[in-house]
Coordinates of C-alpha atoms and ligand atoms in Angstrom, one line a residue:
M1 CA -8.7 -15.8 3.5
R2 CA -6.9 -16.8 0.4
L3 CA -4.2 -18.1 1.7
T4 CA -3.9 -20.2 4.8
T5 CA -1.0 -20.9 7.2
E6 CA -0.9 -24.2 6.0
N7 CA -0.4 -22.9 2.6
I8 CA 2.5 -20.9 3.7
Q9 CA 4.2 -23.8 5.8
E10 CA 3.9 -26.0 2.9
S11 CA 5.5 -23.4 0.4
N12 CA 8.1 -22.8 2.9
S13 CA 8.8 -26.6 3.3
K14 CA 10.6 -26.1 -0.2
Y15 CA 12.6 -23.7 0.4
V16 CA 13.7 -24.2 4.2
A17 CA 16.9 -26.4 3.7
L18 CA 18.2 -24.0 1.4
H19 CA 17.8 -21.0 3.4
Q20 CA 19.1 -22.7 6.3
K21 CA 22.4 -23.3 4.5
S22 CA 22.5 -19.6 3.3
F23 CA 21.6 -18.2 6.6
A24 CA 24.3 -20.3 9.0
A25 CA 27.2 -19.1 6.6
L26 CA 26.1 -15.5 6.6
S27 CA 25.3 -15.9 10.5
S28 CA 28.8 -17.3 11.2
Q29 CA 30.6 -14.7 9.2
L30 CA 28.7 -11.8 10.7
E31 CA 29.4 -13.5 14.2
H32 CA 32.8 -13.5 13.6
E33 CA 32.8 -9.3 12.8
G34 CA 31.1 -9.4 16.0
I35 CA 27.5 -8.4 14.9
S36 CA 24.5 -10.0 17.3
I37 CA 22.5 -11.8 14.8
E38 CA 19.7 -11.5 17.4
K39 CA 19.7 -8.3 17.8
I40 CA 19.6 -7.7 14.1
L41 CA 16.6 -10.3 13.6
S42 CA 14.8 -8.5 16.4
K43 CA 14.9 -5.3 14.7
I44 CA 14.1 -6.6 11.1
R45 CA 11.1 -8.4 12.9
S46 CA 9.8 -5.3 14.6
F47 CA 10.1 -3.3 11.6
Q48 CA 6.5 -2.6 9.8
I49 CA 6.1 -0.3 6.9
A50 CA 2.6 1.2 6.2
V51 CA 0.9 0.8 3.0
P52 CA -1.2 3.4 1.4
S53 CA -4.7 2.8 0.3
W54 CA -4.2 4.2 -3.0
A55 CA -1.1 2.0 -4.3
L56 CA -3.7 -1.1 -4.4
G57 CA -5.0 -0.5 -8.0
A58 CA -3.1 0.0 -11.4
G59 CA -2.3 3.9 -11.0
G60 CA -2.2 5.9 -14.3
T61 CA -0.2 8.6 -16.1
R62 CA -1.6 11.6 -17.5
F63 CA -1.5 9.6 -20.8
G64 CA -3.4 6.9 -20.0
R65 CA -4.1 4.1 -17.5
F66 CA -3.9 0.3 -17.9
G67 CA -6.4 -1.7 -15.2
I68 CA -4.5 -5.0 -13.7
G69 CA -8.2 -6.7 -13.1
G70 CA -9.4 -7.7 -9.4
E71 CA -8.7 -4.3 -8.2
P72 CA -9.9 -3.6 -4.8
R73 CA -13.7 -2.2 -5.2
S74 CA -13.7 -0.8 -1.7
L75 CA -12.2 0.0 1.5
E76 CA -12.7 -3.5 2.6
E77 CA -11.5 -5.0 -0.3
K78 CA -8.0 -3.0 0.1
I79 CA -8.0 -3.8 3.4
E80 CA -8.2 -7.7 2.3
D81 CA -5.2 -7.2 0.0
I82 CA -3.2 -5.7 2.7
G83 CA -3.8 -8.4 5.2
L84 CA -2.4 -10.5 2.6
L85 CA 0.6 -8.4 2.2
A86 CA 0.7 -8.8 6.0
K87 CA 0.6 -12.5 6.2
L88 CA 3.1 -13.3 3.7
T89 CA 5.8 -10.4 4.1
K90 CA 5.1 -9.8 8.1
S91 CA 6.6 -6.5 7.0
T92 CA 3.5 -4.3 7.4
D93 CA 0.8 -4.0 9.7
A94 CA -1.1 -0.6 8.9
V95 CA -2.8 0.9 6.1
S96 CA -2.7 4.9 5.2
L97 CA -6.0 5.8 4.1
H98 CA -6.8 8.9 1.5
I99 CA -9.7 11.1 1.9
P100 CA -12.1 11.4 0.7
W101 CA -11.3 8.2 -1.4
D102 CA -11.1 6.1 1.7
I103 CA -14.3 7.2 3.9
P104 CA -15.4 4.4 5.9
S105 CA -19.6 4.1 5.8
D106 CA -19.6 1.5 9.3
Y107 CA -16.5 2.6 11.3
A108 CA -17.2 -0.4 13.7
A109 CA -17.0 -3.2 10.8
I110 CA -14.2 -1.7 9.0
M111 CA -12.1 -1.6 12.6
Q112 CA -13.0 -5.3 13.3
L113 CA -12.3 -6.2 9.4
A114 CA -8.7 -4.4 9.8
K115 CA -8.1 -6.5 13.3
S116 CA -8.9 -9.6 12.1
H117 CA -6.1 -9.0 9.6
N118 CA -3.7 -7.6 12.2
I119 CA -4.0 -4.1 10.3
G120 CA -4.2 -0.8 12.1
F121 CA -4.4 2.8 10.6
D122 CA -1.3 5.0 10.5
A123 CA -1.5 8.7 9.1
V124 CA -4.5 10.0 7.3
N125 CA -3.8 12.2 3.9
S126 CA -6.0 14.6 3.3
N127 CA -6.9 15.5 -0.7
T128 CA -7.2 19.3 -1.8
F129 CA -5.5 18.6 -4.8
Q130 CA -8.6 17.3 -6.9
D131 CA -12.2 18.8 -7.4
Y132 CA -14.6 15.9 -6.2
G133 CA -17.9 17.5 -6.0
Q134 CA -17.1 19.9 -3.0
E135 CA -18.8 23.7 -3.3
K136 CA -15.5 25.6 -4.5
S137 CA -12.8 24.5 -6.7
Y138 CA -9.6 24.0 -5.9
K139 CA -8.2 24.8 -9.5
F140 CA -6.0 27.7 -8.1
G141 CA -5.3 26.5 -4.7
S142 CA -6.6 25.1 -1.1
L143 CA -4.7 26.3 1.7
S144 CA -3.0 28.9 0.1
H145 CA -6.2 30.3 -1.8
N146 CA -6.7 34.2 -2.4
D147 CA -10.0 33.6 -1.6
P148 CA -10.8 33.1 2.2
K149 CA -14.1 30.7 1.4
V150 CA -11.7 27.9 -0.3
R151 CA -9.5 28.3 2.2
E152 CA -11.9 27.5 5.1
Q153 CA -13.4 24.8 2.8
A154 CA -10.0 23.4 2.5
V155 CA -9.3 23.4 6.3
A156 CA -12.6 22.3 7.3
H157 CA -11.9 19.1 4.9
N158 CA -8.4 18.7 6.8
K159 CA -10.8 18.6 10.3
Q160 CA -13.0 16.4 8.5
V161 CA -10.1 14.1 8.1
I162 CA -8.8 14.1 11.9
E163 CA -12.0 13.4 12.6
V164 CA -12.3 10.4 10.3
G165 CA -8.7 9.3 11.5
G166 CA -9.4 9.4 14.9
K167 CA -12.4 7.2 14.9
L168 CA -10.2 4.4 13.5
G169 CA -7.5 5.0 16.1
S170 CA -4.8 7.3 13.7
K171 CA -2.2 9.6 15.1
G172 CA -1.4 11.6 12.5
L173 CA -2.5 13.9 9.6
T174 CA -0.4 13.6 6.4
V175 CA -1.0 17.0 4.4
W176 CA 0.2 17.6 0.7
L177 CA -0.2 20.8 -0.6
A178 CA -0.5 20.8 -4.7
D179 CA -0.9 24.6 -4.5
G180 CA 1.8 26.8 -6.4
S181 CA 1.3 28.4 -9.8
N182 CA 2.1 27.2 -13.8
F183 CA 3.5 30.9 -14.6
P184 CA 5.2 33.8 -13.5
G185 CA 3.4 36.4 -12.3
Q186 CA 0.2 34.2 -11.5
Q187 CA 0.4 34.4 -7.5
S188 CA 2.4 36.2 -5.2
F189 CA 4.8 33.8 -3.4
R190 CA 4.6 35.5 -0.1
R191 CA 0.9 35.8 0.1
A192 CA 0.6 32.0 -0.8
L193 CA 3.2 31.0 2.2
D194 CA 0.9 33.5 4.5
N195 CA -2.4 32.2 3.7
T196 CA -1.1 28.6 4.0
F197 CA 0.6 29.4 7.3
E198 CA -2.9 30.5 8.7
S199 CA -4.8 27.6 7.3
L200 CA -2.0 25.1 9.0
Q201 CA -2.3 26.9 12.3
K202 CA -6.3 25.9 12.1
I203 CA -5.6 22.7 11.3
Y204 CA -2.6 22.3 13.6
A205 CA -4.7 23.6 16.5
S206 CA -7.9 20.9 15.8
M207 CA -5.7 18.1 16.2
P208 CA -6.0 16.0 19.3
E209 CA -2.9 16.4 21.5
D210 CA -1.4 12.8 20.7
W211 CA -1.4 13.6 17.0
K212 CA 1.1 14.7 14.8
L213 CA 1.2 16.7 11.5
L214 CA 3.2 15.7 9.0
L215 CA 4.2 18.2 6.3
E216 CA 5.1 16.9 2.8
Y217 CA 6.9 19.1 0.1
K218 CA 7.4 18.6 -3.5
P219 CA 9.3 20.8 -6.0
Y220 CA 7.1 20.7 -8.8
E221 CA 4.1 18.9 -10.5
P222 CA 0.7 19.4 -10.8
N223 CA 2.2 23.1 -10.6
F224 CA 5.2 23.7 -13.1
Y225 CA 6.3 27.1 -12.3
S226 CA 6.1 27.5 -8.5
T227 CA 4.8 25.5 -5.5
V228 CA 4.0 26.7 -2.2
I229 CA 5.9 24.1 -0.3
P230 CA 8.7 23.1 -2.8
D231 CA 11.4 22.1 -0.6
W232 CA 12.4 20.3 3.0
G233 CA 13.4 24.4 4.1
T234 CA 9.9 25.4 3.5
S235 CA 8.1 22.8 5.1
H236 CA 10.5 22.9 8.1
L237 CA 9.8 26.8 8.2
L238 CA 6.1 26.0 8.7
C239 CA 6.6 23.1 10.9
R240 CA 9.0 25.0 13.3
Q241 CA 6.2 28.1 13.3
L242 CA 3.5 25.6 13.8
G243 CA 4.7 23.8 16.8
D244 CA 6.3 20.5 18.0
R245 CA 4.1 18.1 16.5
A246 CA 4.5 19.5 13.2
K247 CA 7.0 17.5 11.6
V248 CA 8.6 17.3 8.3
L249 CA 7.5 14.2 5.6
V250 CA 10.2 13.2 3.2
D251 CA 8.5 11.6 0.2
L252 CA 11.7 10.1 -1.8
G253 CA 10.2 11.3 -5.1
H254 CA 10.0 14.6 -4.3
H255 CA 13.4 15.9 -4.9
L256 CA 15.1 17.4 -7.7
P257 CA 17.3 14.9 -9.8
N258 CA 20.7 14.2 -7.7
T259 CA 19.5 16.0 -4.5
N260 CA 21.5 14.3 -1.5
I261 CA 18.4 13.1 0.4
E262 CA 20.5 11.2 2.8
Q263 CA 21.7 14.7 3.8
I264 CA 18.3 16.1 4.2
V265 CA 17.3 12.7 6.7
G266 CA 20.4 13.2 8.3
I267 CA 19.8 17.3 9.3
L268 CA 15.9 16.8 9.9
L269 CA 16.8 13.9 12.6
G270 CA 19.8 15.7 13.7
Q271 CA 17.2 18.6 14.9
N272 CA 14.0 16.3 15.9
Q273 CA 12.1 17.6 12.8
L274 CA 11.4 14.5 10.8
A275 CA 7.6 13.0 10.4
G276 CA 8.0 10.2 8.4
F277 CA 8.6 8.8 4.8
H278 CA 6.8 8.0 1.8
F279 CA 8.9 5.5 0.4
N280 CA 9.2 4.8 -3.4
D281 CA 12.1 5.6 -6.2
S282 CA 12.5 7.6 -9.3
K283 CA 14.8 8.4 -12.0
F284 CA 13.7 11.7 -12.6
G285 CA 10.6 13.1 -10.9
D286 CA 7.8 12.0 -8.8
D287 CA 8.1 8.8 -10.4
D288 CA 6.5 6.7 -7.6
L289 CA 8.6 3.7 -8.7
T290 CA 9.3 0.8 -6.8
T291 CA 11.5 1.5 -3.8
G292 CA 15.0 0.3 -4.2
S293 CA 14.5 -0.3 -8.0
I294 CA 16.4 2.6 -9.2
K295 CA 18.7 3.9 -6.1
P296 CA 19.3 0.9 -3.5
Y297 CA 22.8 2.6 -2.5
Q298 CA 20.7 5.9 -1.9
L299 CA 18.2 4.2 0.2
F300 CA 20.8 2.0 2.2
L301 CA 22.7 5.7 3.0
I302 CA 19.1 7.2 4.4
F303 CA 18.6 4.4 6.6
L304 CA 22.2 4.7 7.6
E305 CA 21.5 8.3 8.7
L306 CA 18.4 7.2 10.8
V307 CA 19.8 4.5 12.4
A308 CA 22.8 6.7 13.4
G309 CA 20.3 9.7 14.3
A310 CA 18.1 7.2 16.4
E311 CA 21.1 5.7 18.3
D312 CA 22.4 8.9 19.1
S313 CA 19.3 10.0 20.3
C314 CA 18.6 12.8 18.4
Q315 CA 14.9 11.7 17.7
T316 CA 13.4 7.9 18.8
W317 CA 12.9 5.5 16.0
E318 CA 9.3 5.0 17.2
S319 CA 8.5 8.7 16.3
I320 CA 9.2 8.4 12.9
S321 CA 6.5 7.4 10.6
W322 CA 7.3 4.9 8.0
M323 CA 5.2 4.5 4.8
I324 CA 5.2 3.4 1.2
D325 CA 3.9 5.9 -1.8
A326 CA 4.1 4.2 -5.2
S327 CA 2.1 3.9 -8.1
H328 CA 1.8 0.8 -10.4
N329 CA 1.8 1.5 -13.9
T330 CA 2.9 -1.6 -15.3
K331 CA 3.2 -4.3 -12.5
D332 CA 0.6 -6.2 -10.3
P333 CA 0.3 -4.0 -7.3
L334 CA 0.6 -6.6 -4.8
E335 CA 4.0 -8.1 -6.2
D336 CA 5.1 -4.8 -6.5
L337 CA 4.6 -3.8 -2.8
M338 CA 6.4 -7.2 -2.1
Q339 CA 8.9 -5.9 -3.6
T340 CA 8.8 -2.7 -1.9
L341 CA 8.4 -4.2 1.5
E342 CA 11.5 -6.2 1.1
A343 CA 13.8 -3.5 -0.6
I344 CA 13.4 -1.4 2.5
K345 CA 14.0 -4.1 4.8
I346 CA 16.9 -5.1 2.8
A347 CA 18.5 -1.1 3.3
Y348 CA 17.4 -1.3 6.8
A349 CA 19.3 -4.6 7.5
K350 CA 22.4 -3.2 5.7
S351 CA 22.5 -0.3 7.5
L352 CA 22.5 -2.1 11.0
L353 CA 25.8 -3.9 9.7
V354 CA 27.9 -0.7 9.6
D355 CA 30.3 -0.6 11.9
R356 CA 29.6 2.9 13.1
V357 CA 32.4 3.2 15.6
K358 CA 35.1 2.5 12.9
L359 CA 33.4 4.6 10.7
N360 CA 33.6 7.5 13.1
E361 CA 37.4 6.8 14.0
H362 CA 37.9 7.1 10.0
Q363 CA 36.1 10.2 9.9
I364 CA 38.0 11.8 12.5
N365 CA 41.6 10.7 11.4
G366 CA 40.3 11.9 7.5
D367 CA 40.5 8.6 5.9
V368 CA 38.3 9.0 3.4
V369 CA 39.3 5.1 1.8
M370 CA 38.4 3.3 5.1
A371 CA 35.5 4.8 5.5
Q372 CA 34.3 4.2 2.1
E373 CA 35.2 0.7 2.5
I374 CA 32.9 0.3 5.7
L375 CA 29.8 1.3 4.1
Q376 CA 30.8 -0.7 1.1
K377 CA 31.5 -3.6 3.0
A378 CA 27.8 -3.7 4.8
F379 CA 26.2 -2.4 1.4
L380 CA 27.5 -5.3 -0.8
T381 CA 26.6 -7.8 1.7
D382 CA 23.6 -10.2 0.9
V383 CA 21.2 -9.5 3.8
R384 CA 18.4 -11.5 2.3
P385 CA 19.0 -14.7 4.6
L386 CA 18.6 -12.5 7.4
L387 CA 15.0 -11.1 6.2
K388 CA 14.2 -14.7 5.4
E389 CA 14.7 -16.2 8.6
A390 CA 12.9 -12.7 10.1
R391 CA 10.2 -13.8 8.2
L392 CA 10.2 -17.6 8.9
Q393 CA 10.3 -16.7 12.8
S394 CA 7.5 -14.3 12.6
G395 CA 5.1 -17.2 10.5
G396 CA 5.5 -15.4 7.0
A397 CA 6.6 -16.6 3.6
L398 CA 10.0 -17.4 2.6
E399 CA 9.2 -16.7 -0.8
P400 CA 6.4 -14.1 -0.8
I401 CA 6.2 -13.6 -4.6
S402 CA 6.6 -17.2 -5.3
I403 CA 3.7 -18.6 -3.1
Y404 CA 1.1 -15.7 -4.7
R405 CA 2.0 -16.6 -8.3
Q406 CA 1.9 -20.3 -7.1
H407 CA -1.5 -20.0 -5.8
E408 CA -2.7 -17.5 -8.6
I409 CA -4.1 -14.9 -6.3
R410 CA -4.6 -12.5 -9.1
K411 CA -6.4 -14.9 -10.9
Q412 CA -8.6 -15.3 -8.0
L413 CA -9.1 -11.6 -7.5
I414 CA -10.0 -11.2 -10.9
Q415 CA -12.8 -14.0 -10.6
K416 CA -13.8 -12.6 -7.5
R417 CA -13.9 -8.6 -8.4
G418 CA -14.2 -8.6 -12.2
E419 CA -11.5 -7.6 -14.9
N420 CA -12.8 -4.1 -15.2
T421 CA -12.9 -3.0 -11.4
R422 CA -10.9 0.1 -10.6
A423 CA -9.7 1.0 -7.0
T424 CA -10.1 4.6 -5.7
G425 CA -7.0 6.9 -6.3
L426 CA -5.1 8.4 -8.8
Ligands
RM4_501 C1 1.3 13.7 -4.0 C2 2.1 13.3 -2.8 C3 1.0 12.8 -1.9 C4 0.2 11.6 -2.1 C5 -0.6 11.9 -3.7 C6 -1.4 11.2 -4.3 O1 2.5 13.2 -5.0 O2 3.0 12.1 -2.9 O3 1.8 12.0 -0.5 O4 -0.9 11.9 -1.5 O5 0.7 12.3 -4.6
MN502 MN1 4.0 11.4 -0.9
MN503 MN1 4.3 11.9 -4.9

């Protein structure tokens, strides 16, 4: 499409000499410490994160929305955008669809297009938090609603999402339930949860054998007094009762300020109850900011839990789903997603540098200072040469954002799609 392999090679040739110097310096330092560069590179190369179909246009806030121009007008164009990200970063190989925003009109054609961009279909997301012309309103809830007819409709919608995903080769359903209440007295907590469990049971029962249910939690918003699934405990409670294939999805923005998310991740993984991630970053709430832009140390600590938990055989690395969930109000979404993919891999690579044997010894011996030193040492290492080398080996761009800007991709997209296009999403 817009950028050829030759374009990428030409751009890389400008940066490769400098890259080789920094890569050689870092490699010799790490090898001296007994770290296998080859092993780390292969892990970085194979780590792929799904891009959400709703993050390719400008997101809005409740106060307004500022378009960025050239936003994808269709699912086809969304896939083209993700294809470009894949080509440049070599860090994504799948899209996570939101239904009904992204129902394909021609399945065979969409599958073929996605394949031509090396893109597959990750978990599909249902939507019962908006009214979009369905018969009954979700104003007062969906899966938890007091009216069984509304619950039935919401369950049927989730079944339809499974059907859509099934035709595309997806293997998971993500449920984020916005249900809750705005005022004390509005809702019975217990009845709402019981109704939700019953609805989820029906959805779970209709999933194919090789599917998993990823159950998200969120403390507040759009409801501000109570949310039916506000935290990981409630999500876990439901998952445990539903069955083995229901697990908790951690969206990094869905915690109250200062929550120790790495501890939540460690505990869920220890119980084989972690479905996967929605990556983003936040300062206050569900801000959906660029991953790693606010709390990179937290992201590193989360990855350390993941790597440790997987190596200790609590849960396999492959059983975890990796997805971005972001919203862009001021940045070009494609540039933001490139930054996001990079930040996630940086945190992952740093976590792989941690000497866990020594860390364990220091923990056992109660050596608090040295335990912290181990973490700091890994976190403060500039691992970008490793990421660049991995990209180079996979045929990606050494400097994805530079080449994107140099070729004026956004300008081209605006010319092709128009200044005022609006991608489906929030
Ligand atoms: C929610 C939640 C869901 C996402 C919607 C758009 O806050 O994070 O995962 O599907 O936003
Ligand atoms: Mn989410
Ligand atoms: Mn969210």
